[in-house]
Coordinates of C-alpha atoms and ligand atoms in Angstrom, one line a residue:
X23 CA -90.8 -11.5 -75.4
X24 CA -87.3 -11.6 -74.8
X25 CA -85.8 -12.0 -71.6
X26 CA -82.8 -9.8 -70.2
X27 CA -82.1 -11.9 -66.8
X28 CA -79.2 -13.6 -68.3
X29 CA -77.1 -10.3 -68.7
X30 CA -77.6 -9.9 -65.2
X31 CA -74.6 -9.9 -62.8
X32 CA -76.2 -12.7 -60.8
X33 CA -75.7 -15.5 -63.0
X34 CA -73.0 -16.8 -64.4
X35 CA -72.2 -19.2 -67.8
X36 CA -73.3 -22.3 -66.0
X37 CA -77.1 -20.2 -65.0
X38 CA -77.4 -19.6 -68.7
X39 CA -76.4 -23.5 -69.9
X40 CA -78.8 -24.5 -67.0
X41 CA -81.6 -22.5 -68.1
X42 CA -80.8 -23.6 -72.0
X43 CA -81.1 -27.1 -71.3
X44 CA -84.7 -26.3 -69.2
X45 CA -85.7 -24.4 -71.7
X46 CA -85.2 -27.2 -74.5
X47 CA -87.0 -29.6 -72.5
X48 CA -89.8 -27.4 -71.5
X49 CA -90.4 -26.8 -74.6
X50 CA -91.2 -30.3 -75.1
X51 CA -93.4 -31.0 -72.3
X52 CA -96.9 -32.3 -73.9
X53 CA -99.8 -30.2 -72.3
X54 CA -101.7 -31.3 -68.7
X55 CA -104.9 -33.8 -68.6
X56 CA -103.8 -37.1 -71.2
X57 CA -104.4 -39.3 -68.7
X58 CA -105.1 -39.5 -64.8
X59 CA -103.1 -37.4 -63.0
X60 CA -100.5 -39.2 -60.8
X61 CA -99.5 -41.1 -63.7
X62 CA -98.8 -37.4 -65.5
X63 CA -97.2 -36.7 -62.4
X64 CA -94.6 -39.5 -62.1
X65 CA -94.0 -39.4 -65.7
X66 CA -92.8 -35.7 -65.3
X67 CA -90.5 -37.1 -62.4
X68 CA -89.4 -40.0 -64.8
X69 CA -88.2 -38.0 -67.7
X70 CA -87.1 -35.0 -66.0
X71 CA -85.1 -37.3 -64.1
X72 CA -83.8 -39.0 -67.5
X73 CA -83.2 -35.4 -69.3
X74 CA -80.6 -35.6 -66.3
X75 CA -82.2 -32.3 -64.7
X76 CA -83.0 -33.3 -61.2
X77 CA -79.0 -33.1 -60.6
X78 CA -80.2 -29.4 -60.0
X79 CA -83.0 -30.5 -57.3
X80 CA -81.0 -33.3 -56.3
X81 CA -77.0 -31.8 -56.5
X82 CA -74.8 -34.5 -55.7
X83 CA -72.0 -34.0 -53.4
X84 CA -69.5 -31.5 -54.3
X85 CA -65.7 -30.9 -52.6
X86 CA -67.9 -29.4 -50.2
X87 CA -70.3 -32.3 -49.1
X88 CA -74.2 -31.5 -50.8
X89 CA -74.9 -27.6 -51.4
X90 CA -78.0 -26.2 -53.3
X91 CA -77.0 -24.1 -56.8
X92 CA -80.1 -22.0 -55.7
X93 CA -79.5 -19.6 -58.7
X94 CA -79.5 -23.2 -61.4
X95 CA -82.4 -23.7 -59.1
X96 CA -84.8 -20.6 -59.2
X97 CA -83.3 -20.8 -63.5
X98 CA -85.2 -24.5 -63.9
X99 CA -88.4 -23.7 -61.7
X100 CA -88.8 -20.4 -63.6
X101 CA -88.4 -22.3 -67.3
X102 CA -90.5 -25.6 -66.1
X103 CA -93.4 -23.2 -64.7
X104 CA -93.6 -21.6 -67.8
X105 CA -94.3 -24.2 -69.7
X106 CA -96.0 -26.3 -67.1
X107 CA -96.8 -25.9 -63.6
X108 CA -97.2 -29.3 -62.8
X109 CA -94.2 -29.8 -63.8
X110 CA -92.4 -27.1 -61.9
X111 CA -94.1 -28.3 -58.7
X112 CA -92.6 -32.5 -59.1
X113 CA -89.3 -31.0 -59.5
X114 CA -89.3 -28.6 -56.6
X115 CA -90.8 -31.5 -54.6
X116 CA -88.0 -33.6 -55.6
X117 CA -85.7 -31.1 -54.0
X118 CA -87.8 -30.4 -50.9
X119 CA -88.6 -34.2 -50.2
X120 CA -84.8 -34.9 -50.0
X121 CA -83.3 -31.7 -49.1
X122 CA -82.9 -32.3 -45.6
X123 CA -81.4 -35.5 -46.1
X124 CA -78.8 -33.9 -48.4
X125 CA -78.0 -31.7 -46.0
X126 CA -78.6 -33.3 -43.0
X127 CA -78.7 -37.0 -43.4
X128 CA -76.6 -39.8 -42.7
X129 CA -74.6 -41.7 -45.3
X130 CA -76.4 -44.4 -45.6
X131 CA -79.6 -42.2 -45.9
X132 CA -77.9 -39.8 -48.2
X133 CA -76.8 -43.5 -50.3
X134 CA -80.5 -45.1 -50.3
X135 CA -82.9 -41.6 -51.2
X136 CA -80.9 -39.6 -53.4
X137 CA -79.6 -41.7 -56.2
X138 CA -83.2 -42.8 -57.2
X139 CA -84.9 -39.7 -56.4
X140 CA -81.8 -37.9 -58.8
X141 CA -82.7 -40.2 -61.5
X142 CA -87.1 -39.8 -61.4
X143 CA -87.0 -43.4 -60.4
X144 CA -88.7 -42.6 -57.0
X145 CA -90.6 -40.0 -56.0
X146 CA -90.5 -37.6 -53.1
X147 CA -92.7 -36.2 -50.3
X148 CA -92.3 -33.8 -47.2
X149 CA -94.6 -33.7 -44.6
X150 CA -94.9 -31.0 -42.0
X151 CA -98.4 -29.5 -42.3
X152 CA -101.6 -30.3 -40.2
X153 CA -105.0 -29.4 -39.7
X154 CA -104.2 -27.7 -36.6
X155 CA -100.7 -27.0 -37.5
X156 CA -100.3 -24.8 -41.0
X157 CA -99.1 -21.4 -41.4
X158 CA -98.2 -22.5 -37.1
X159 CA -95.9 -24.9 -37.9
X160 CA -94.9 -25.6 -34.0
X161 CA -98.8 -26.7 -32.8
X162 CA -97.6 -29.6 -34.9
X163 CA -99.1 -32.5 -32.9
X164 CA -98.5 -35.9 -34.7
X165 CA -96.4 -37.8 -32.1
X166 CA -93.6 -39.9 -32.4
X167 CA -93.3 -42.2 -29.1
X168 CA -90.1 -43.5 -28.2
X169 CA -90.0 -47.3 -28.8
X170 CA -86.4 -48.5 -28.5
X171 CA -84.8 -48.8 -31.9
X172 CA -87.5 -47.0 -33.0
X173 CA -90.5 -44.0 -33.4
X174 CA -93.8 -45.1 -33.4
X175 CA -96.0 -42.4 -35.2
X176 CA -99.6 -41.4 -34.6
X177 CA -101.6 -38.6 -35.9
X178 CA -102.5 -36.9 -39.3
X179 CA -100.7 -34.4 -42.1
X180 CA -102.5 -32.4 -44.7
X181 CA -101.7 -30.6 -47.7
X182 CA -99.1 -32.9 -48.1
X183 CA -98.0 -32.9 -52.1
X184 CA -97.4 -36.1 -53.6
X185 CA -99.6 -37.9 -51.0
X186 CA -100.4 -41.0 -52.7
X187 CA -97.3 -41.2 -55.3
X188 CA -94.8 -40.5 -53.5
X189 CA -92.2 -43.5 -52.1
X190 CA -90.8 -41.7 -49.1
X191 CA -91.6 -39.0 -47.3
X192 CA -89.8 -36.6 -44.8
X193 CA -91.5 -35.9 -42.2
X194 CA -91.5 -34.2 -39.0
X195 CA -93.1 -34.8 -35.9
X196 CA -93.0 -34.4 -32.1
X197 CA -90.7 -36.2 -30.1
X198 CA -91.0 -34.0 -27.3
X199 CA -87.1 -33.4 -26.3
X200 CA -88.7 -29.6 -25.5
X201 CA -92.1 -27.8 -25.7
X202 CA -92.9 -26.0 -29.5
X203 CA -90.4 -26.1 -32.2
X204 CA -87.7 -27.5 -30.6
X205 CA -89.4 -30.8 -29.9
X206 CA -89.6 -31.8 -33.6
X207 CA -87.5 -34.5 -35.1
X208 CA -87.6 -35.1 -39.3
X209 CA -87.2 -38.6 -40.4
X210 CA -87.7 -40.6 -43.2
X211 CA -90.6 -42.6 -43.9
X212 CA -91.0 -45.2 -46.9
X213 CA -94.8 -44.5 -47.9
X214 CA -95.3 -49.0 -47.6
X215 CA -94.6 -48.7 -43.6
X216 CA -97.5 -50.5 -42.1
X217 CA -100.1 -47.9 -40.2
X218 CA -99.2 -45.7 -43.2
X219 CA -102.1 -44.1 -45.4
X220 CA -102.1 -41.8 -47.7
X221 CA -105.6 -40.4 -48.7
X222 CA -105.1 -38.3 -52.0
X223 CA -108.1 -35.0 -52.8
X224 CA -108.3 -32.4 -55.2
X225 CA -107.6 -29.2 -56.0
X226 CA -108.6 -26.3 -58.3
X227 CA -105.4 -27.4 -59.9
X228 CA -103.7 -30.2 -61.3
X229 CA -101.3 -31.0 -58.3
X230 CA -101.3 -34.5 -56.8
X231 CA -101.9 -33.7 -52.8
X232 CA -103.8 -35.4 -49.7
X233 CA -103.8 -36.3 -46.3
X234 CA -101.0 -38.8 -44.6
X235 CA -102.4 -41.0 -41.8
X236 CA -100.1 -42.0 -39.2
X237 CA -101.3 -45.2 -37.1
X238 CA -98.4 -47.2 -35.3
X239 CA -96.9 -46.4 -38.0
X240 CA -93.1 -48.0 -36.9
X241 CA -90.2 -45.9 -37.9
X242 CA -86.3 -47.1 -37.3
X243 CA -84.4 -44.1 -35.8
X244 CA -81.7 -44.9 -38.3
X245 CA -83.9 -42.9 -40.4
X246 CA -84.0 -40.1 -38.3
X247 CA -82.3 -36.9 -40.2
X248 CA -80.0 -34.9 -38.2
X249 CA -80.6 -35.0 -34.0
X250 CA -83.5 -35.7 -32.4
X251 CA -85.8 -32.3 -31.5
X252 CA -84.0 -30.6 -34.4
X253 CA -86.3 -31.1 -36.9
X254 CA -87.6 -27.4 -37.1
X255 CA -84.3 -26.0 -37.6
X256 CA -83.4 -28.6 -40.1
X257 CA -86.9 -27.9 -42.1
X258 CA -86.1 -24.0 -42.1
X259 CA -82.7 -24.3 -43.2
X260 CA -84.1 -26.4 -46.6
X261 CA -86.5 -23.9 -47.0
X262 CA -83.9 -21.4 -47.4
X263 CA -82.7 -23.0 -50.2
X264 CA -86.0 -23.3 -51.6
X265 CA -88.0 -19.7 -50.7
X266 CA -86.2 -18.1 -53.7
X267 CA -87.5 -20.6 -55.8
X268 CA -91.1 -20.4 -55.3
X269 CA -90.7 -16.6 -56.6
X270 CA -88.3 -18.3 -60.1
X271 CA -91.7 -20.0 -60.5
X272 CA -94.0 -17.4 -59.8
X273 CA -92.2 -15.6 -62.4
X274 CA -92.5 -18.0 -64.9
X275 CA -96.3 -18.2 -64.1
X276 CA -96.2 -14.4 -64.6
X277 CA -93.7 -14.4 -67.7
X278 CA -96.3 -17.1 -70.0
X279 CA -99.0 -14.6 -68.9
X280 CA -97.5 -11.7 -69.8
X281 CA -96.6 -13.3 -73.3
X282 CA -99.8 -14.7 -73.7
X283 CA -101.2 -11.5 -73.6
X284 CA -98.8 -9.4 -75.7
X285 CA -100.1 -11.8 -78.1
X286 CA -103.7 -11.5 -78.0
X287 CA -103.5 -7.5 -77.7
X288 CA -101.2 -7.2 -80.3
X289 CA -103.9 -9.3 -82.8
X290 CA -107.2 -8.4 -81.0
X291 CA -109.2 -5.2 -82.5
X292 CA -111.4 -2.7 -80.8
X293 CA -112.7 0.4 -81.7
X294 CA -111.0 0.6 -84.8
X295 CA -107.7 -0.4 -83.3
X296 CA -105.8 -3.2 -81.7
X297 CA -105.7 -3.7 -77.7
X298 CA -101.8 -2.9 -77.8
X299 CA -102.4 1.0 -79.6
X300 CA -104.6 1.8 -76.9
X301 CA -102.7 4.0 -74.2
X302 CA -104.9 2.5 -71.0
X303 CA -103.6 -1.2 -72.2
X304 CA -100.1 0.2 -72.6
X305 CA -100.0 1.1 -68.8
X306 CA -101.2 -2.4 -67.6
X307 CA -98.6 -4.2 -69.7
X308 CA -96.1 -1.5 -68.2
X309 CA -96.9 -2.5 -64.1
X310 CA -97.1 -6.2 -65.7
X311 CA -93.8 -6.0 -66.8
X312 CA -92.4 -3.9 -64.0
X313 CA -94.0 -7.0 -61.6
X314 CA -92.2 -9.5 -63.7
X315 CA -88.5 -7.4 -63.6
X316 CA -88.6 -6.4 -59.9
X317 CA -90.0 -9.8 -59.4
X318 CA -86.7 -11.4 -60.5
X319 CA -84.6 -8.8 -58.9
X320 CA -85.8 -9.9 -55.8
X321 CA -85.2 -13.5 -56.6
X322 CA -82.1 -13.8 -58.3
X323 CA -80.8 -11.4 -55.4
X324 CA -81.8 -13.8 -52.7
X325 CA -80.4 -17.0 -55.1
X326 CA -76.9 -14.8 -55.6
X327 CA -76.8 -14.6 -51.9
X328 CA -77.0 -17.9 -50.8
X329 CA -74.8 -18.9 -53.1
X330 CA -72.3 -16.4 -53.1
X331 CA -72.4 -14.8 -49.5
X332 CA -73.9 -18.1 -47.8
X333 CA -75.4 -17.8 -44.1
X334 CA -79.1 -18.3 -43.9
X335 CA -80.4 -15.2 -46.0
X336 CA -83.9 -16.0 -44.7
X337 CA -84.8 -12.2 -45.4
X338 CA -83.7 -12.2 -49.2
X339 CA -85.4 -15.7 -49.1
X340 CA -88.8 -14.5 -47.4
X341 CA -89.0 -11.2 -49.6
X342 CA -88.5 -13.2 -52.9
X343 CA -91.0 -15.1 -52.1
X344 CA -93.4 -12.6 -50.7
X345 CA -92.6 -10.0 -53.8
X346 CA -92.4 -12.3 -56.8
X347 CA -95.7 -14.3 -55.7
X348 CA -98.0 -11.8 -54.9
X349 CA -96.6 -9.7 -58.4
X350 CA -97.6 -12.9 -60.6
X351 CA -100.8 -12.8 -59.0
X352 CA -101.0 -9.2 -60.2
X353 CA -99.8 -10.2 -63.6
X354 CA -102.4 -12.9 -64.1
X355 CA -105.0 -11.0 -63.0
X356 CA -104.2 -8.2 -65.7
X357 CA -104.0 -10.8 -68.0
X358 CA -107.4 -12.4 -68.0
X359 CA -109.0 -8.8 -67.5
X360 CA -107.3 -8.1 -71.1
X361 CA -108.4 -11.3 -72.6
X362 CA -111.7 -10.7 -71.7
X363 CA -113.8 -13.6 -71.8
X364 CA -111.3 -15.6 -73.4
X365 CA -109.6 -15.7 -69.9
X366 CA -112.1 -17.6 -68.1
X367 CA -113.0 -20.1 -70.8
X368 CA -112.6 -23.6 -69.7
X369 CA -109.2 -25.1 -70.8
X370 CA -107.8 -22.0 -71.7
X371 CA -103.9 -21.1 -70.6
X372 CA -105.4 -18.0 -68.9
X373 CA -107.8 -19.7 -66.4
X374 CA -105.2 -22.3 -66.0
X375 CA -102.5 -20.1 -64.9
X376 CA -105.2 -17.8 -62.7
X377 CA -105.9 -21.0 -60.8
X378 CA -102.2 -22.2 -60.7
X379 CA -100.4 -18.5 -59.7
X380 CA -103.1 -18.7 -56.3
X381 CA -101.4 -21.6 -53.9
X382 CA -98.0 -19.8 -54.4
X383 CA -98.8 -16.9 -51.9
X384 CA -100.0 -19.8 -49.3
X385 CA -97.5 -22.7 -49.5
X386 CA -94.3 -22.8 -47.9
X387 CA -95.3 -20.1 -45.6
X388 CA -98.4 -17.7 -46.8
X389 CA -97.2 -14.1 -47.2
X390 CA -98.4 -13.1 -43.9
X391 CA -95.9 -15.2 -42.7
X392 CA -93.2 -13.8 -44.9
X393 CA -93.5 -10.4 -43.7
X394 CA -93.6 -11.5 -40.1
X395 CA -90.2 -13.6 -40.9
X396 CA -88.9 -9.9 -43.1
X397 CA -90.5 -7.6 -40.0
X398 CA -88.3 -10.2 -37.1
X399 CA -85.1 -10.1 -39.0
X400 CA -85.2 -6.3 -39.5
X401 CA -86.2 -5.7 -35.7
X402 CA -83.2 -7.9 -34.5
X403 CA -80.8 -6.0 -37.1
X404 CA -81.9 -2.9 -35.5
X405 CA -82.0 -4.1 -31.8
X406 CA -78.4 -5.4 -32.5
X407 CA -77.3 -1.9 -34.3
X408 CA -78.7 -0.3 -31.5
X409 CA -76.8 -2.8 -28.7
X410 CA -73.2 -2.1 -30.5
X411 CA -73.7 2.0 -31.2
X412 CA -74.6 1.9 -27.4
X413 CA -71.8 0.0 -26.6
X414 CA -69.4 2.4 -29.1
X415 CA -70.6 5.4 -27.3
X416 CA -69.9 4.3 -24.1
X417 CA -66.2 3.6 -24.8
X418 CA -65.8 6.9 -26.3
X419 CA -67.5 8.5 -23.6
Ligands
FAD2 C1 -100.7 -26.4 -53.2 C2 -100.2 -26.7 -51.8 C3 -99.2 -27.6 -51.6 C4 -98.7 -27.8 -50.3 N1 -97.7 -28.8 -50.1 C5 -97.3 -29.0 -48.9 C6 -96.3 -30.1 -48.6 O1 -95.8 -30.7 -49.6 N2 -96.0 -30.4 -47.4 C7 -96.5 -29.7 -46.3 O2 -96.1 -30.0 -45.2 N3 -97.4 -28.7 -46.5 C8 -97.8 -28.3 -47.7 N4 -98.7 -27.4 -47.9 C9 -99.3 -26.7 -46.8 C10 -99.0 -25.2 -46.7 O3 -97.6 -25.1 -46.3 C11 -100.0 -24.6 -45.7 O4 -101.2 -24.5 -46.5 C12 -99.6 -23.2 -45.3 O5 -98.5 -23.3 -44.4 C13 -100.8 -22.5 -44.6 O6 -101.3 -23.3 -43.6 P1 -102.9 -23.5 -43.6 O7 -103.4 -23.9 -45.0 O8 -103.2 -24.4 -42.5 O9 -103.5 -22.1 -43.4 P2 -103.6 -21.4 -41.9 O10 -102.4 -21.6 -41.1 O11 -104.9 -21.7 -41.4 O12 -103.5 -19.9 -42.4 C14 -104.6 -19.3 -43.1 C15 -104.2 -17.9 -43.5 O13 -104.0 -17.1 -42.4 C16 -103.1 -16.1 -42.8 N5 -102.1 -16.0 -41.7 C17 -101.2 -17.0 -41.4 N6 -100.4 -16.5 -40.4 C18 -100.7 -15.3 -40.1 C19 -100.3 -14.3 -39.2 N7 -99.3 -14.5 -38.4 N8 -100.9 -13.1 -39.3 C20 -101.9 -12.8 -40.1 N9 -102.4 -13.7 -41.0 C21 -101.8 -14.9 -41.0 C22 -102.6 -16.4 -44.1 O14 -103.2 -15.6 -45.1 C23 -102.9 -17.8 -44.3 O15 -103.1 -18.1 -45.7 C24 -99.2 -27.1 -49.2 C25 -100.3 -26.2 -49.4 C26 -100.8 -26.0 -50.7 C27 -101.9 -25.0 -50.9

């Protein structure tokens, strides 16, 4: 299918190189389960790394100091996830695991993380999730106790991608300077700190993931990222960055789905005709391709406006997520009810994309949590429109 994004006013010649390049080397990525799967991992890290492609995950410093091309971003995540949604998911986590060091960090953390994790030399991790702390990200209640030159960590994080592979991780815990979300602090932990332990599971899809057990573990507060007890802020600000691109992926999920299918119904008979002359397919691939358009309105929107307008954008953010997840999920769906039982078989793209399209509408805030973010932002517009037209009427009066 072609694709019209890249006459879109969003994204300029350097979007459309970007998403060239990606496009070449996705094409190349050899398909999941060769061999156990944190070697499959690391070896995406490795070569997207030498294909020189984490520059985009990993930017290094411009005139500026470090800033996110969240447009070249949401253009890689959306070409990678087509082709491979492990793949997708180690560069993003390259991205998120040192994001807040780009932005935040001190030199000397900025000088030891990013140039190996740029390269695919080491990997990344960022832990914020708990058992008793997901979608409420301030119960967080691993503790980090004051201990002169340094935080001593107990307690345990979950969900935590890369847990087992991953040479650092970013994490954030509670230092107490206040109660809730302003006593966090993020720092840097290398994953060989003694009374570290990482305890890797499974899920329905290939994505390396586990627990992080905290015991003593002894952390310098030269690693400490940003001020202590700003840790929340400092997480939500990455997340900015990255919001948009869970949606470039989602559409990427959606786009191989949707192609997938065009294929089958254009070659699959029924009734004396194929799939594709029947007027009742016609109208799902029309709302599948409506998901997948809208879908990357929403996200290259939110990407042009971090870029371009700068601020937070944490609306554009949280409704490119919420919209461009929850239509791939729409798209997939379609697209195993037209394969039929050719999209449930075992090892079959279709079940494989079913399975890998679900997480996206939990991780890095579910989309309940979106629309609370969307719902906040548009309340305190209002209040504030509502604060000044008061204020302009009493002057006139
Ligand atoms: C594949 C995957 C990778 C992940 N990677 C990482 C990682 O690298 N680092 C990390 O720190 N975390 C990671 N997470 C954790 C992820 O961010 C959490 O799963 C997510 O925040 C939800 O938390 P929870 O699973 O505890 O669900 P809960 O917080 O228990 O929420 C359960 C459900 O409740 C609903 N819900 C939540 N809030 C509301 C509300 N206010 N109103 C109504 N309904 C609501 C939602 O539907 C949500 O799915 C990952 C998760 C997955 C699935």
């Amino acid at each position: 299918m072609g694709w019209t994004l890249w006459d879109w006013p969003f994204l300029d010649e350097t979007h459309h190189s970007k998403a060239r390049e990606v496009a070449g080397f996705a094409a190349g990525i050899a398909p999941h389960g060769a061999g156990p799967l944190a070697d499959e991992a690391r070896g995406h890290v490795r070569a997207l790394g030498e294909a020189g492609l984490l520059d985009i995950a990993v930017p290094e410093p411009g005139a500026g100091g470090y800033a996110f091309d969240v447009r070249a971003l949401c253009a890689a995540r959306e070409g990678l996830a087509y082709a491979s949604v492990l793949a997708d998911t180690m560069f993003a986590m390259q991205g998120l695991g040192t994001g807040p060091i780009a932005l935040f960090g001190s030199d000397a953390l900025r000088d030891r993380y990013l140039g190996p994790a740029r390269r695919g030399e080491k990997v990344a991790g960022l832990a914020i999730s708990e058992p008793e702390a997901g979608s409420d990200v301030a119960a967080m209640a691993t503790e980090a106790r004051d201990d002169g030159d340094a935080y001593v960590l107990t307690g345990e994080k979950t969900w935590i991608s890369n847990a087992g592979i991953a040479d650092h991780y970013v994490v954030l815990a509670r230092t107490g300077e206040a109660p809730g979300a302003r006593g966090l602090t993020a720092m840097v932990v290398d994953a060989d700190t003694p009374g570290l332990k990482a305890e890797p599971f499974d899920l329905i899809v290939p994505h390396p993931i586990g627990r992080l057990i905290f015991d003593g573990a002894r952390v310098p507060k030269t690693s400490v990222i940003g001020r202590p007890g700003e840790g929340f802020k400092l997480a939500m600000a990455t997340f900015d960055h990255f919001r948009p691109t869970v949606g470039a992926a989602a559409i990427g999920v959606a786009r191989r789905a949707m192609d997938e299918t065009l294929a089958r119904v254009a070659s699959r008979r029924m009734f004396g005709r194929t799939m594709a002359e029947s007027e009742s397919v016609q109208t799902k691939l029309a709302d599948c391709q409506v998901d997948i358009e809208t879908s990357a309105l929403a996200v290259y929107r939110a990407a042009w406006t971090k870029d371009v307008k700068g601020g937070r954008a944490t609306r554009e953010a949280s409704i490119a997520k919420l919209v461009a997840t929850e239509a791939a999920q729409r798209v997939v769906d379609a697209a195993v009810q037209l394969h039929g039982g050719m999209g449930v078989i075992e090892g079959g793209i279709i079940g494989q994309l079913y399975r890998e399209v679900r997480p996206m509408r939990i991780y890095e805030g579910a989309s309940e949590v979106q629309k609370l973010v969307i719902a906040r932002d548009v309340l305190a517009e209002a209040a504030a429109t509502a604060q000044t037209d008061g204020k302009a009427g009493g002057s006139a009066a």
